[in-house]
Coordinates of C-alpha atoms in Angstrom, one line a residue:
Chain A
X1 CA 7.6 -19.2 18.1
X2 CA 6.0 -15.9 19.3
X3 CA 2.7 -15.2 17.7
X4 CA 3.1 -12.3 15.4
X5 CA 2.1 -9.6 14.8
X6 CA 2.8 -7.8 18.1
X7 CA 1.2 -4.4 18.1
X8 CA 0.8 -4.5 14.4
X9 CA 4.3 -5.6 13.7
X10 CA 6.1 -8.7 12.6
X11 CA 9.4 -8.0 14.2
X12 CA 10.5 -4.7 12.6
X13 CA 8.0 -5.0 9.8
X14 CA 4.5 -3.9 9.2
X15 CA 2.9 -0.9 10.9
X16 CA 0.3 1.6 9.7
X17 CA 1.9 4.2 7.4
X18 CA -1.3 5.7 6.1
X19 CA -3.0 9.1 5.9
X20 CA -4.7 10.1 9.1
X21 CA -8.1 9.8 7.4
X22 CA -7.8 6.0 7.4
X23 CA -6.7 5.5 11.0
X24 CA -10.2 5.3 12.4
X25 CA -11.2 2.7 9.7
X26 CA -8.2 0.5 10.5
X27 CA -9.0 0.6 14.2
X28 CA -12.6 -0.3 13.5
X29 CA -11.5 -3.1 11.1
X30 CA -9.1 -4.6 13.7
X31 CA -11.8 -4.6 16.3
X32 CA -14.4 -6.1 14.1
X33 CA -12.0 -8.8 12.8
X34 CA -10.9 -9.9 16.3
X35 CA -14.5 -10.0 17.4
X36 CA -15.6 -12.0 14.4
X37 CA -12.6 -14.4 14.8
X38 CA -13.8 -15.2 18.3
X39 CA -17.4 -15.5 17.2
X40 CA -18.6 -19.1 16.7
X41 CA -21.5 -18.0 14.6
X42 CA -19.1 -16.1 12.2
X43 CA -16.8 -19.1 12.0
X44 CA -19.7 -21.4 11.2
X45 CA -20.9 -19.0 8.5
X46 CA -17.4 -18.8 7.0
X47 CA -17.1 -22.6 7.1
X48 CA -20.4 -22.9 5.3
X49 CA -19.3 -20.6 2.5
X50 CA -15.9 -22.3 2.3
X51 CA -17.6 -25.6 1.7
X52 CA -20.5 -24.8 -0.5
X53 CA -19.4 -21.6 -2.3
X54 CA -15.6 -22.0 -2.6
X55 CA -15.5 -25.7 -2.8
X56 CA -13.2 -26.5 0.2
X57 CA -11.4 -28.5 1.2
X58 CA -9.4 -28.5 -2.0
X59 CA -7.7 -31.8 -2.8
X60 CA -4.1 -32.7 -2.3
X61 CA -2.9 -34.2 -5.6
X62 CA 0.1 -36.6 -6.1
X63 CA 1.7 -35.3 -9.3
X64 CA 3.3 -38.6 -10.3
X65 CA 4.3 -37.8 -13.8
X66 CA 6.0 -34.6 -12.7
X67 CA 7.7 -36.6 -9.9
X68 CA 9.0 -39.1 -12.4
X69 CA 10.2 -36.4 -14.7
X70 CA 12.2 -34.7 -12.0
X71 CA 13.9 -37.9 -10.8
X72 CA 11.5 -39.6 -8.5
X73 CA 11.0 -37.3 -5.5
X74 CA 7.3 -37.2 -4.5
X75 CA 5.6 -33.9 -5.6
X76 CA 2.2 -33.1 -4.2
X77 CA 0.1 -30.2 -5.3
X78 CA -2.4 -28.4 -3.1
X79 CA -5.1 -27.7 -5.6
X80 CA -6.1 -24.1 -4.9
X81 CA -6.7 -23.9 -8.7
X82 CA -9.9 -25.8 -8.0
X83 CA -11.4 -23.1 -5.8
X84 CA -14.4 -21.4 -7.3
X85 CA -13.2 -18.6 -9.6
X86 CA -9.9 -20.4 -10.1
X87 CA -7.5 -19.3 -7.3
X88 CA -7.0 -19.1 -3.6
X89 CA -8.0 -15.4 -3.7
X90 CA -11.6 -16.3 -2.9
X91 CA -10.7 -17.6 0.6
X92 CA -9.8 -14.0 1.5
X93 CA -12.5 -12.2 -0.4
X94 CA -15.3 -14.3 1.2
X95 CA -14.1 -13.6 4.7
X96 CA -13.7 -9.9 4.1
X97 CA -17.1 -9.6 2.4
X98 CA -18.6 -11.0 5.6
X99 CA -16.7 -8.4 7.6
X100 CA -18.0 -5.6 5.3
X101 CA -21.5 -6.8 6.0
X102 CA -20.8 -6.9 9.7
X103 CA -19.5 -3.3 9.6
X104 CA -22.6 -2.3 7.6
X105 CA -20.6 -1.2 4.6
X106 CA -22.4 -1.5 1.3
X107 CA -19.6 -0.9 -1.1
X108 CA -16.3 -2.8 -1.6
X109 CA -13.2 -1.9 -3.6
X110 CA -10.2 -3.9 -4.6
X111 CA -6.9 -3.7 -6.5
X112 CA -6.0 -6.5 -8.9
X113 CA -2.9 -7.5 -10.9
X114 CA -3.6 -10.8 -12.6
X115 CA -7.3 -10.2 -12.2
X116 CA -7.9 -13.2 -9.9
X117 CA -8.4 -11.1 -6.8
X118 CA -10.6 -8.7 -8.8
X119 CA -12.7 -11.6 -10.0
X120 CA -12.9 -13.0 -6.5
X121 CA -14.1 -9.6 -5.1
X122 CA -16.5 -9.1 -7.9
X123 CA -17.8 -12.6 -7.2
X124 CA -18.4 -12.0 -3.5
X125 CA -20.0 -8.6 -4.3
X126 CA -22.5 -10.4 -6.5
X127 CA -23.0 -13.2 -4.0
X128 CA -23.6 -10.8 -1.1
X129 CA -25.3 -7.9 -2.9
X130 CA -22.5 -5.3 -2.5
X131 CA -21.5 -2.5 -4.8
X132 CA -18.0 -3.2 -6.2
X133 CA -15.2 -1.2 -7.9
X134 CA -12.0 -2.9 -9.0
X135 CA -8.8 -0.9 -9.8
X136 CA -6.6 -2.5 -12.5
X137 CA -3.6 -1.1 -14.4
X138 CA -3.9 -0.6 -18.2
X139 CA -1.0 -3.0 -18.8
X140 CA -2.7 -5.7 -16.7
X141 CA -6.1 -5.1 -18.3
X142 CA -4.4 -5.9 -21.6
X143 CA -2.6 -9.1 -20.6
X144 CA -5.4 -10.4 -18.4
X145 CA -8.3 -9.4 -20.6
X146 CA -10.4 -12.5 -19.8
X147 CA -10.6 -11.6 -16.2
X148 CA -11.7 -8.0 -17.1
X149 CA -14.6 -9.5 -19.0
X150 CA -15.5 -11.8 -16.1
X151 CA -15.5 -8.8 -13.6
X152 CA -17.7 -6.8 -15.9
X153 CA -20.2 -9.7 -16.3
X154 CA -20.3 -9.8 -12.5
X155 CA -21.3 -6.2 -12.7
X156 CA -18.2 -4.8 -11.0
X157 CA -17.0 -1.4 -12.2
X158 CA -13.4 -1.9 -13.5
X159 CA -11.5 1.3 -13.3
X160 CA -8.4 1.6 -15.5
X161 CA -5.3 2.9 -13.8
X162 CA -3.0 4.6 -16.4
X163 CA -0.6 6.2 -14.0
X164 CA 3.0 5.1 -13.1
X165 CA 3.8 1.6 -14.2
X166 CA 0.1 0.8 -15.1
X167 CA 0.3 -2.4 -13.0
X168 CA -0.6 -3.7 -9.6
X169 CA 1.4 -1.1 -7.6
X170 CA -0.5 1.8 -9.2
X171 CA -3.8 0.0 -9.0
X172 CA -3.2 -0.4 -5.2
X173 CA -2.3 3.3 -4.8
X174 CA -5.5 4.2 -6.6
X175 CA -7.6 1.8 -4.5
X176 CA -6.2 3.4 -1.3
X177 CA -7.0 6.9 -2.6
X178 CA -10.6 5.7 -3.3
X179 CA -10.7 4.3 0.3
X180 CA -9.4 7.6 1.7
X181 CA -12.3 9.4 -0.1
X182 CA -15.1 6.9 0.6
X183 CA -14.0 5.4 3.9
X184 CA -17.3 5.9 5.7
X185 CA -19.3 3.7 3.2
X186 CA -16.6 1.5 1.7
X187 CA -14.5 -1.5 2.8
X188 CA -11.2 -2.0 1.0
X189 CA -10.7 -5.7 0.4
X190 CA -6.9 -5.9 0.0
X191 CA -5.9 -9.0 -2.0
X192 CA -2.7 -10.0 -0.3
X193 CA -0.9 -10.0 3.0
X194 CA 0.2 -6.5 2.4
X195 CA -1.0 -3.0 3.4
X196 CA -1.3 -1.5 6.9
X197 CA -2.1 -3.5 10.0
X198 CA -4.5 -5.4 10.4
X199 CA -4.5 -6.5 6.8
X200 CA -1.4 -8.7 6.8
X201 CA -2.7 -10.5 9.8
X202 CA -6.3 -10.7 8.7
X203 CA -5.5 -12.0 5.2
X204 CA -3.1 -14.5 6.7
X205 CA -5.8 -15.8 9.0
X206 CA -8.2 -16.1 6.1
X207 CA -5.7 -17.9 3.9
X208 CA -4.1 -20.2 6.5
X209 CA -6.9 -22.7 5.7
X210 CA -4.7 -23.7 2.7
X211 CA -1.9 -25.0 4.9
X212 CA -4.2 -26.2 7.7
X213 CA -5.9 -28.5 5.2
X214 CA -2.8 -29.5 3.3
X215 CA -0.9 -30.4 6.5
X216 CA -3.7 -32.7 7.6
X217 CA -4.1 -34.2 4.2
X218 CA -0.4 -34.8 3.8
X219 CA -0.2 -36.5 7.2
X220 CA -3.1 -38.7 6.3
X221 CA -1.3 -40.2 3.4
X222 CA 1.5 -41.9 5.4
X223 CA 1.8 -40.1 8.7
X224 CA 4.7 -38.0 7.6
X225 CA 5.3 -34.3 6.8
X226 CA 6.8 -33.0 3.6
X227 CA 10.6 -32.2 3.5
X228 CA 9.9 -29.0 1.7
X229 CA 6.9 -26.7 1.1
X230 CA 7.1 -24.4 -2.0
X231 CA 4.9 -21.4 -2.9
X232 CA 5.2 -18.4 -5.1
X233 CA 5.5 -14.9 -3.5
X234 CA 4.2 -11.7 -5.0
X235 CA 2.5 -9.9 -2.1
X236 CA 2.6 -13.4 -0.6
X237 CA -0.9 -14.5 0.4
X238 CA -0.9 -18.0 -0.9
X239 CA 2.6 -18.6 0.5
X240 CA 1.7 -17.3 4.0
X241 CA -1.5 -19.3 3.6
X242 CA 0.3 -22.6 3.1
X243 CA 3.4 -21.8 5.3
X244 CA 1.6 -20.8 8.5
X245 CA 0.5 -24.4 9.4
X246 CA 4.2 -25.6 9.0
X247 CA 6.0 -22.7 10.8
X248 CA 6.4 -24.8 14.0
X249 CA 7.5 -27.9 12.1
X250 CA 11.3 -27.2 12.4
X251 CA 12.2 -30.0 10.0
X252 CA 10.0 -28.7 7.2
X253 CA 12.0 -26.4 4.8
X254 CA 9.8 -23.5 3.5
X255 CA 10.7 -22.0 0.2
X256 CA 9.2 -18.8 -1.2
X257 CA 9.7 -18.2 -4.9
X258 CA 9.7 -14.6 -6.2
X259 CA 9.6 -13.4 -9.8
X260 CA 13.1 -12.9 -11.3
X261 CA 11.5 -11.6 -14.5
X262 CA 14.3 -11.2 -17.1
X263 CA 16.9 -11.8 -14.4
X264 CA 17.9 -10.1 -11.1
X265 CA 20.9 -8.6 -12.6
X266 CA 19.0 -7.0 -15.5
X267 CA 17.0 -5.0 -12.9
X268 CA 13.8 -6.2 -14.7
X269 CA 12.3 -8.3 -12.0
X270 CA 9.9 -8.2 -9.1
X271 CA 11.9 -10.0 -6.3
X272 CA 11.6 -7.7 -3.3
X273 CA 13.0 -10.1 -0.7
X274 CA 15.9 -11.3 -2.9
X275 CA 16.8 -7.9 -4.5
X276 CA 15.3 -5.2 -2.4
X277 CA 15.8 -3.4 0.9
X278 CA 13.3 -2.4 3.6
X279 CA 11.1 0.6 3.0
X280 CA 7.5 1.8 3.2
X281 CA 4.9 1.2 0.4
X282 CA 1.1 1.0 0.7
X283 CA 1.1 1.4 4.5
X284 CA 3.6 -1.1 5.6
X285 CA 7.4 -1.3 6.3
X286 CA 8.7 -4.3 4.4
X287 CA 11.3 -5.3 1.7
X288 CA 10.8 -3.1 -1.3
X289 CA 12.3 -2.5 -4.7
X290 CA 13.4 1.1 -4.5
X291 CA 16.3 3.4 -5.7
X292 CA 18.7 5.2 -3.4
X293 CA 16.3 8.1 -3.1
X294 CA 13.5 5.9 -1.8
X295 CA 11.5 6.1 -5.0
X296 CA 9.8 2.8 -5.8
X297 CA 11.2 1.1 -8.9
X298 CA 9.3 -0.2 -11.8
X299 CA 9.1 -4.0 -11.8
X300 CA 8.8 -6.7 -14.4
X301 CA 7.4 -10.2 -14.4
X302 CA 5.5 -12.1 -17.1
X303 CA 3.1 -13.0 -14.3
X304 CA 0.9 -10.0 -13.5
X305 CA 0.1 -11.4 -10.0
X306 CA 3.8 -11.3 -9.0
X307 CA 4.6 -8.0 -10.7
X308 CA 4.7 -5.9 -7.5
X309 CA 7.6 -4.1 -5.9
X310 CA 6.6 -4.8 -2.3
X311 CA 5.9 -7.9 -0.3
X312 CA 3.9 -8.7 2.9
X313 CA 5.7 -7.7 6.1
X314 CA 5.5 -11.2 7.6
X315 CA 7.6 -12.5 4.7
X316 CA 10.2 -9.9 5.6
X317 CA 10.2 -11.1 9.1
X318 CA 10.4 -14.8 8.1
X319 CA 13.3 -13.9 5.7
X320 CA 15.3 -12.1 8.4
X321 CA 14.5 -14.9 10.9
X322 CA 15.8 -17.4 8.3
X323 CA 12.7 -19.5 8.7
X324 CA 11.8 -19.3 5.0
X325 CA 14.3 -19.4 2.1
X326 CA 13.4 -16.9 -0.6
X327 CA 14.7 -17.4 -4.1
X328 CA 13.7 -16.0 -7.5
X329 CA 12.7 -17.8 -10.7
X330 CA 12.6 -16.0 -14.1
X331 CA 10.0 -15.7 -16.8
X332 CA 11.4 -18.4 -19.1
X333 CA 11.6 -21.1 -16.4
X334 CA 8.1 -20.2 -15.2
X335 CA 6.7 -20.6 -18.8
X336 CA 8.6 -23.9 -19.2
X337 CA 7.1 -25.2 -15.9
X338 CA 3.6 -24.0 -17.0
X339 CA 3.9 -26.0 -20.2
X340 CA 5.4 -29.1 -18.5
X341 CA 2.7 -29.3 -15.8
X342 CA 0.0 -28.9 -18.4
X343 CA 1.6 -31.6 -20.6
X344 CA 2.4 -34.1 -17.9
X345 CA -0.4 -33.7 -15.4
X346 CA -3.3 -32.3 -17.5
X347 CA -3.3 -29.4 -15.0
X348 CA -2.8 -25.9 -16.4
X349 CA -1.3 -23.8 -13.6
X350 CA -1.4 -20.0 -13.5
X351 CA 2.0 -18.4 -14.3
X352 CA 2.3 -17.3 -10.7
X353 CA 2.6 -20.9 -9.2
X354 CA 4.4 -22.0 -12.3
X355 CA 7.4 -20.2 -10.7
X356 CA 7.0 -22.4 -7.6
X357 CA 6.6 -25.5 -9.8
X358 CA 9.9 -24.8 -11.5
X359 CA 11.7 -24.5 -8.1
X360 CA 10.0 -27.7 -7.0
X361 CA 11.6 -29.4 -9.9
X362 CA 15.0 -28.1 -8.9
X363 CA 14.5 -29.2 -5.3
X364 CA 13.2 -32.6 -6.5
X365 CA 16.4 -33.3 -8.4
X366 CA 18.5 -32.3 -5.3
X367 CA 16.5 -34.5 -3.0
X368 CA 16.2 -37.5 -5.3
X369 CA 13.9 -40.5 -4.9
X370 CA 12.2 -40.5 -1.5
X371 CA 12.2 -36.7 -1.3
X372 CA 8.9 -35.1 -0.3
X373 CA 7.7 -31.8 -1.8
X374 CA 4.5 -30.0 -1.3
X375 CA 3.7 -27.2 -3.8
X376 CA 0.9 -24.6 -3.5
X377 CA -0.8 -24.6 -6.8
X378 CA -2.4 -21.2 -6.1
X379 CA -4.5 -20.8 -9.3
X380 CA -5.3 -22.1 -12.7
X381 CA -3.8 -20.9 -15.9
X382 CA -6.6 -20.2 -18.4
X383 CA -6.0 -16.5 -17.9
X384 CA -2.4 -16.8 -19.0
X385 CA -2.9 -18.5 -22.4
X386 CA -2.1 -15.3 -24.4
X387 CA 1.0 -14.5 -22.3
X388 CA 2.4 -18.1 -22.7
X389 CA 1.7 -18.4 -26.4
X390 CA 3.6 -15.2 -26.9
X391 CA 6.8 -16.7 -25.5
Chain B
X1 CA 13.9 26.7 18.9
X2 CA 13.9 30.1 17.2
X3 CA 12.9 28.6 13.8
X4 CA 10.5 26.2 15.4
X5 CA 8.5 29.0 17.0
X6 CA 8.5 31.0 13.7
X7 CA 5.6 29.0 12.2
X8 CA 3.6 29.3 15.4
X9 CA 4.2 33.1 15.3
X10 CA 3.5 33.8 11.6
X11 CA 0.5 31.5 11.2
X12 CA -1.6 32.9 14.0
X13 CA -4.6 34.7 12.6
X14 CA -4.6 38.3 13.7
X15 CA -8.0 39.2 12.2
X16 CA -6.7 38.2 8.8
X17 CA -6.6 34.6 7.7
X18 CA -3.0 33.6 6.9
X19 CA -2.2 31.9 3.6
X20 CA 0.2 29.0 3.1
X21 CA 1.1 28.3 -0.6
X22 CA 2.2 24.8 -1.7
X23 CA 4.5 24.0 -4.6
X24 CA 6.3 20.8 -5.7
X25 CA 10.1 21.0 -5.8
X26 CA 11.4 20.4 -9.2
X27 CA 8.1 21.0 -11.0
X28 CA 8.0 21.7 -13.9
X29 CA 11.8 21.6 -13.6
X30 CA 14.5 22.6 -11.2
X31 CA 15.3 26.0 -12.6
X32 CA 11.6 27.1 -13.0
X33 CA 10.7 25.8 -9.5
X34 CA 13.4 28.0 -8.0
X35 CA 12.0 31.0 -9.8
X36 CA 8.4 30.1 -8.8
X37 CA 9.5 29.5 -5.2
X38 CA 11.1 32.9 -4.9
X39 CA 8.1 34.6 -6.4
X40 CA 5.7 32.8 -4.1
X41 CA 7.9 33.6 -1.1
X42 CA 7.6 37.3 -1.8
X43 CA 3.9 37.3 -2.8
X44 CA 2.6 38.0 0.7
X45 CA 1.9 34.4 1.8
X46 CA 2.8 33.7 5.5
X47 CA 4.7 30.5 4.8
X48 CA 5.6 28.2 1.8
X49 CA 5.1 24.5 1.8
X50 CA 7.4 22.7 -0.6
X51 CA 6.7 19.1 -1.7
X52 CA 9.5 16.6 -2.0
X53 CA 8.3 14.3 -4.8
X54 CA 7.6 10.6 -4.1
X55 CA 6.7 7.9 -6.7
X56 CA 3.6 6.7 -4.8
X57 CA 1.9 9.7 -3.1
X58 CA -1.2 8.1 -1.4
X59 CA -2.7 11.3 -0.1
X60 CA -2.4 13.2 -3.3
X61 CA -4.9 13.8 -6.2
X62 CA -4.0 13.8 -9.9
X63 CA -2.6 17.4 -10.0
X64 CA 0.1 16.9 -7.3
X65 CA 0.7 13.3 -8.5
X66 CA 1.5 14.6 -11.9
X67 CA 3.7 17.4 -10.6
X68 CA 5.7 14.9 -8.5
X69 CA 6.1 12.5 -11.4
X70 CA 7.3 15.4 -13.6
X71 CA 9.8 16.5 -11.0
X72 CA 11.2 12.9 -10.6
X73 CA 11.5 12.6 -14.4
X74 CA 13.6 15.8 -14.3
X75 CA 15.9 14.1 -11.8
X76 CA 14.7 15.8 -8.6
X77 CA 16.4 14.4 -5.5
X78 CA 16.0 15.1 -1.7
X79 CA 19.4 16.9 -1.8
X80 CA 18.2 19.2 -4.6
X81 CA 15.0 19.9 -2.6
X82 CA 17.1 21.1 0.3
X83 CA 19.1 23.4 -2.1
X84 CA 15.8 24.8 -3.3
X85 CA 14.5 25.2 0.2
X86 CA 17.6 27.0 1.3
X87 CA 17.5 29.4 -1.7
X88 CA 13.8 30.2 -1.1
X89 CA 14.3 30.5 2.7
X90 CA 16.7 33.4 2.0
X91 CA 13.6 35.5 1.2
X92 CA 12.8 35.3 5.0
X93 CA 9.7 33.2 4.8
X94 CA 9.3 30.0 6.9
X95 CA 9.5 26.9 4.7
X96 CA 7.6 23.7 5.5
X97 CA 8.6 20.5 3.7
X98 CA 6.0 17.9 2.9
X99 CA 7.0 14.4 1.8
X100 CA 6.2 10.8 2.4
X101 CA 8.1 8.6 4.9
X102 CA 10.0 6.5 2.4
X103 CA 12.2 9.2 0.9
X104 CA 13.0 10.3 4.5
X105 CA 13.9 6.7 5.5
X106 CA 16.0 6.2 2.4
X107 CA 17.9 9.4 3.0
X108 CA 18.5 8.4 6.7
X109 CA 16.1 10.3 8.9
X110 CA 18.9 11.8 11.1
X111 CA 20.7 13.1 8.1
X112 CA 17.4 14.3 6.7
X113 CA 16.7 16.3 9.9
X114 CA 20.2 17.8 10.0
X115 CA 20.2 18.8 6.3
X116 CA 16.7 20.3 6.5
X117 CA 17.7 22.4 9.5
X118 CA 20.8 23.4 7.7
X119 CA 18.7 24.6 4.8
X120 CA 16.7 26.8 7.1
X121 CA 13.5 24.7 7.0
X122 CA 11.0 25.4 9.8
X123 CA 8.9 22.2 9.9
X124 CA 8.1 18.9 8.3
X125 CA 4.7 17.3 7.3
X126 CA 4.6 13.6 6.5
X127 CA 1.1 12.6 5.5
X128 CA 1.7 8.8 5.8
X129 CA 3.2 9.1 9.2
X130 CA 0.5 9.0 11.8
X131 CA 1.5 9.8 15.4
X132 CA 1.6 6.1 16.4
X133 CA 4.4 5.5 13.8
X134 CA 6.2 8.8 14.3
X135 CA 9.0 7.8 16.7
X136 CA 11.9 7.8 16.5
X137 CA 11.8 9.9 13.3
X138 CA 9.8 12.8 14.9
X139 CA 12.2 12.9 17.8
X140 CA 15.1 13.3 15.5
X141 CA 13.3 16.1 13.6
X142 CA 12.6 17.9 16.9
X143 CA 16.2 17.5 18.1
X144 CA 17.2 19.4 14.9
X145 CA 14.8 22.2 16.0
X146 CA 12.3 21.3 13.2
X147 CA 8.6 21.5 13.9
X148 CA 6.6 18.3 13.4
X149 CA 3.2 19.0 12.0
X150 CA 0.6 16.3 12.2
X151 CA -2.7 16.1 10.5
X152 CA -6.3 15.9 11.9
X153 CA -9.0 14.6 9.5
X154 CA -12.8 14.6 9.6
X155 CA -12.6 10.9 10.6
X156 CA -10.3 11.5 13.5
X157 CA -11.7 10.3 16.8
X158 CA -11.6 12.7 19.9
X159 CA -8.9 10.8 21.7
X160 CA -6.7 10.7 18.6
X161 CA -7.2 14.4 18.2
X162 CA -5.8 14.9 21.6
X163 CA -2.7 12.9 20.9
X164 CA -2.2 14.5 17.4
X165 CA -2.3 18.0 18.9
X166 CA 0.1 17.0 21.7
X167 CA 2.6 15.7 19.1
X168 CA 2.3 18.7 16.8
X169 CA 4.5 21.8 16.9
X170 CA 4.4 24.9 14.7
X171 CA 0.8 24.4 13.7
X172 CA -1.8 21.7 13.4
X173 CA -2.9 20.7 9.9
X174 CA -6.6 20.2 9.7
X175 CA -7.5 18.1 6.6
X176 CA -11.0 19.5 5.9
X177 CA -12.2 16.9 3.5
X178 CA -12.5 13.1 3.7
X179 CA -10.3 12.5 0.7
X180 CA -7.1 13.3 -1.1
X181 CA -5.6 16.7 -2.2
X182 CA -7.2 18.5 -5.1
X183 CA -9.2 21.7 -5.7
X184 CA -12.9 21.4 -5.0
X185 CA -15.6 23.9 -5.8
X186 CA -17.3 23.7 -2.4
X187 CA -15.9 23.3 1.1
X188 CA -17.3 20.3 3.0
X189 CA -20.2 20.7 5.4
X190 CA -19.1 20.2 9.1
X191 CA -15.8 22.0 8.4
X192 CA -16.3 24.8 10.9
X193 CA -17.3 22.3 13.6
X194 CA -14.2 20.3 12.9
X195 CA -11.9 23.3 13.1
X196 CA -13.7 24.4 16.3
X197 CA -13.1 20.9 17.7
X198 CA -9.3 21.1 16.9
X199 CA -9.1 24.5 18.4
X200 CA -10.4 23.1 21.7
X201 CA -7.5 20.7 21.8
X202 CA -4.6 23.0 21.0
X203 CA -3.1 26.4 21.5
X204 CA -1.2 26.1 18.3
X205 CA -2.4 27.8 15.1
X206 CA -4.7 25.6 13.0
X207 CA -4.3 25.5 9.3
X208 CA -7.0 24.1 7.0
X209 CA -6.0 22.3 3.9
X210 CA -7.1 19.9 1.0
X211 CA -9.7 21.1 -1.5
X212 CA -9.2 24.8 -0.7
X213 CA -8.7 26.8 -3.8
X214 CA -11.0 29.9 -4.2
X215 CA -11.3 33.4 -2.7
X216 CA -14.8 32.4 -1.3
X217 CA -13.2 29.5 0.6
X218 CA -10.8 32.1 2.3
X219 CA -13.8 34.1 3.3
X220 CA -15.5 31.0 4.7
X221 CA -12.5 30.0 6.7
X222 CA -12.0 33.4 8.3
X223 CA -12.8 33.2 12.0
X224 CA -12.6 29.4 12.0
X225 CA -9.0 28.7 11.0
X226 CA -5.8 30.6 11.5
X227 CA -4.4 29.7 8.1
X228 CA -5.4 28.1 4.8
X229 CA -3.1 25.9 2.7
X230 CA -3.7 26.1 -1.0
X231 CA -1.9 23.4 -3.1
X232 CA -3.4 21.9 -6.2
X233 CA -4.8 25.2 -7.5
X234 CA -1.4 26.8 -7.4
X235 CA 0.4 23.7 -8.8
X236 CA -2.1 23.6 -11.7
X237 CA -1.2 27.2 -12.6
X238 CA 2.5 26.3 -12.5
X239 CA 1.8 23.2 -14.6
X240 CA 0.1 25.4 -17.3
X241 CA 3.2 27.6 -17.4
X242 CA 1.4 30.4 -15.7
X243 CA 2.7 32.7 -13.0
X244 CA 0.8 31.6 -9.8
X245 CA 1.2 35.0 -8.1
X246 CA -2.1 36.6 -9.5
X247 CA -4.0 33.6 -8.1
X248 CA -2.2 34.0 -4.8
X249 CA -2.9 37.8 -4.7
X250 CA -6.6 37.1 -5.3
X251 CA -6.7 34.6 -2.4
X252 CA -4.8 37.0 -0.2
X253 CA -7.3 39.7 -0.8
X254 CA -10.1 37.5 0.4
X255 CA -8.1 36.7 3.6
X256 CA -8.4 40.2 4.8

């Protein structure tokens, strides 16, 4: 497979659709990132933080009671919920904080939906002595209030975004506006494989550690690869993170699970790849939920982290190339999977990967005993207790 | 290219600074924005910039965001924006449309170009379309005899400035602040140097925009820029239900 992106694009998708003011910063970031990637000292430093600060490698866990419940196929979980701060988001935040230091920028900003990325950025800001502002929609601040409290204790400024849908989309727009205004002193730590080039590539490179570890761990069990790898997709960083290592393994089926919310047909969902068409949002050309006039549509998902109308451009490319199957799972099934995993495994997943867990169950029943499924358990679910109890 | 050269002609400073007024199509509603558009077109401004609303305007501050949202809530469409532009263009003033790339892509860029030209529009500004991403859309706009106006910012490197000026026609839009749209009390330091730098790279008229709102700003720009674009200050007047023409007249007075 050709290594993407090529000139900032994954096939048709990606690009740099941003105000002129940011073009210089993107150019600088691309240069600094490629230089850092090739720098053994940087890699050593990153590896050190991954080990001692994030807690990597995260374990591969055989979910035997879930396996039995779904008819005997082997289900393994990649335990990103065990990362420090409770989700895979820290993998990216640590890497980008090191880049901010390298560029001499003393302030970082971020958008957050579920609050996991906001907490990760507030955490690295505390760890590396950076000033930090996190943008979060009013609606998300309500449903993820615990993470708001965590960010404030970490001394991040949490700015409420009350415009538009009051969720991740508007928080991202507001973070970009901050960046346009403060670009000389500020690095924008985007939380997913979205945004203008080089973000989708850079965030992928920082998250691919998930799949690199998981593939090796999986092989070390009995020398075989999984039949299927399943991950949830909002912007798609944990999914790209685990898929990348398996892209060249032609026999491994890759499944991305979007949020069907109340159902695709109701229009209340967040499944850009399943129910959208290509367009430009937040600097990249990718699948997008939009009306006939190109206005971005409001989305719905019980999971704040998946409640986003766009998706990373590499996912759009992988969809069109038919390398990854994208499907959508609704709120009710995700909540049921959340409860089931908690009850049977003693692991409380975040609502985002609960979507993937539901689909893993469906696939397990199809494959039957002997089937081999790897699920990216991208984060833990303490933050979702209020949302789940309300259902 | 008769329309295409019109902007170039009317925006060239001839001792006076030229004024470009901005309004959002469909704000506060379709009927009122047509009235406002006609008034602004006959107020003495050199050109009128009309915004086509987009749900996620990354380069805009709260005033224009709110205006766009209001216009969308009142059912504004790209087609209705062309109708408005055509009606206002009858007043004989060049019209520049400003919108984001997604509504253009959704409309089909070739159809967008044809309909804009049909409506008598002179040029198009797309703030999230840097020159690197501009083809093939810019080519289709040019083929329809529309000017393609690109932006230079304070953070633009010298080699990018060269390329931006080469790709521009009608005029070059110089974003004077590192930031988003919205009235500011003071103009940024370094603005004259930036305008001077842009002037070195192009023979086209250079218009200064973003943050410009007061008569003293006009005075400060005289001699440095060919034209000034005033947006948020005018939109804020319209939003309050006021006639924006007195504000415009005050600004025009300071242009001379």
